[in-house]
């Protein structure tokens, strides 16, 4: 089976199986030899920011000279994006090898009467084999959905657990309040293992502290007053992080985060707190930490892909709030245009209404994501017309919509937002352009 056939098989998995009980995934890990036991795992959960925190951690550890694996989801263009070694996507050959090994174990499981692993469970197992083969020392591991029942939570002894910003999302699976969702996310906390978390929301903070106490887990929490912004540009933010919680480390750390969104101050600070907790002797210097953060590249989160063109995959309430906050800051000194799409299960009318309340684009181009979750571009345009007088262009084809948005941008900034699927489509368009 080659790479194309392996990906085709994996993409068919959701059609004939569903998420299983942890015991089923445990059986899969047993059959592939528990590779996760051979590496130092940092486990990251949360509603928003967990991918960015993972990217910052991976970059810092790589710059410190450690062989570092990174497992994230979803992918935007290629399935191999989910597996990185020292910041580099693994090869198709490496992924195909891992898939073949996992497929052998799955076939034996099914023959013995076990359920076929679900999509994410299969990819998690493949990732573990990849990281074992590549002899990583550290594995930065992002949860899929939730935490308590996530396949990644079968890792028994992580060296740290990280909980990023928690807000309302996937409520049909995780609960309809921040407290319920926080309880699910906090399910990754392990006995005696340090917990690093965003402590700004009192509701989630109370839950996390209670679970940490139950598990005798030492805590480090991010607080708003820890950061002082020094300078902002359209590409980066310079800030000081108060490290007075750690006498050995001194009082402040100067950091340049390579994004224009202020929420990346929170995510990069969580990464710093994590490194300080797993490295109490400060083998990893402040200079290495700062360089690791400055060098971090993470797709689709306020990512500048062309001059004045930014992609952001914000698609839930908290993500949209942060998106708006960033764009409002930009429009104070530059004109702003918008390329937008969304999928059907998201509260797209609420998203659009909130964007139009504060953001005043010179033009809006609306497109649609193909597939079963499509919201027709004309439907989205109709919603925009209810909330803004800006000029609106409706173009169902994403590539043509992107071209139109670039034409309309002028000397201002173009923000492409509303869905990670839109971000993925634009990334694919840019990759095709690079090849020609």
Coordinates of N, CA and C in Angstrom, one line a residue, residues 1 53 77-78 80 90 105 114-116 122 138 142 170 182 214 271 298 329 343 346 372 425:
X1 N 0.8 -1.2 0.0 CA 0.0 0.0 0.0 C 0.9 1.2 0.0
X53 N 0.6 26.6 21.5 CA 1.4 26.2 22.6 C 2.3 25.0 22.3
X77 N -3.6 20.7 4.8 CA -3.5 20.3 3.4 C -3.1 18.8 3.4
X78 N -2.0 18.4 4.0 CA -1.5 17.1 3.9 C -1.5 16.4 5.3
X80 N 0.4 14.4 6.6 CA 1.7 14.3 7.3 C 2.0 15.6 8.1
X90 N 7.0 15.0 8.7 CA 7.6 13.7 8.3 C 7.4 13.4 6.8
X105 N -1.7 -4.4 13.1 CA -2.3 -4.5 14.5 C -3.8 -4.4 14.5
X114 N -12.3 -7.2 18.4 CA -12.3 -5.8 18.8 C -12.8 -4.9 17.7
X115 N -13.3 -3.7 18.1 CA -13.8 -2.7 17.2 C -12.6 -2.1 16.4
X116 N -12.8 -1.7 15.2 CA -11.8 -1.0 14.4 C -11.6 0.4 15.0
X122 N -6.4 5.9 15.1 CA -5.4 5.3 14.2 C -4.2 6.2 13.9
X138 N 11.7 14.1 23.4 CA 10.5 14.7 23.9 C 9.4 14.6 22.9
X142 N -0.7 17.0 21.4 CA -2.0 17.7 21.5 C -3.1 16.8 21.5
X170 N -17.6 22.7 20.9 CA -18.0 21.3 20.9 C -18.9 20.9 22.1
X182 N -14.3 22.5 31.2 CA -13.0 22.5 31.9 C -12.8 21.2 32.6
X214 N -6.8 17.3 43.9 CA -7.2 15.9 44.0 C -6.0 15.0 43.6
X271 N 4.0 28.2 27.3 CA 5.2 27.4 26.9 C 6.4 27.7 27.8
X298 N 3.6 28.6 12.9 CA 2.4 27.7 13.1 C 1.3 28.1 12.1
X329 N -7.3 46.4 16.2 CA -6.1 47.1 16.4 C -5.4 47.5 15.1
X343 N -18.5 26.6 8.2 CA -19.2 25.4 8.0 C -20.5 25.4 8.8
X346 N -21.2 25.5 12.8 CA -20.8 26.6 13.6 C -21.9 27.7 13.6
X372 N -20.1 18.0 2.7 CA -21.4 17.9 3.4 C -21.7 19.0 4.4
X425 N -7.7 25.4 2.4 CA -7.9 25.6 0.9 C -6.9 26.6 0.4

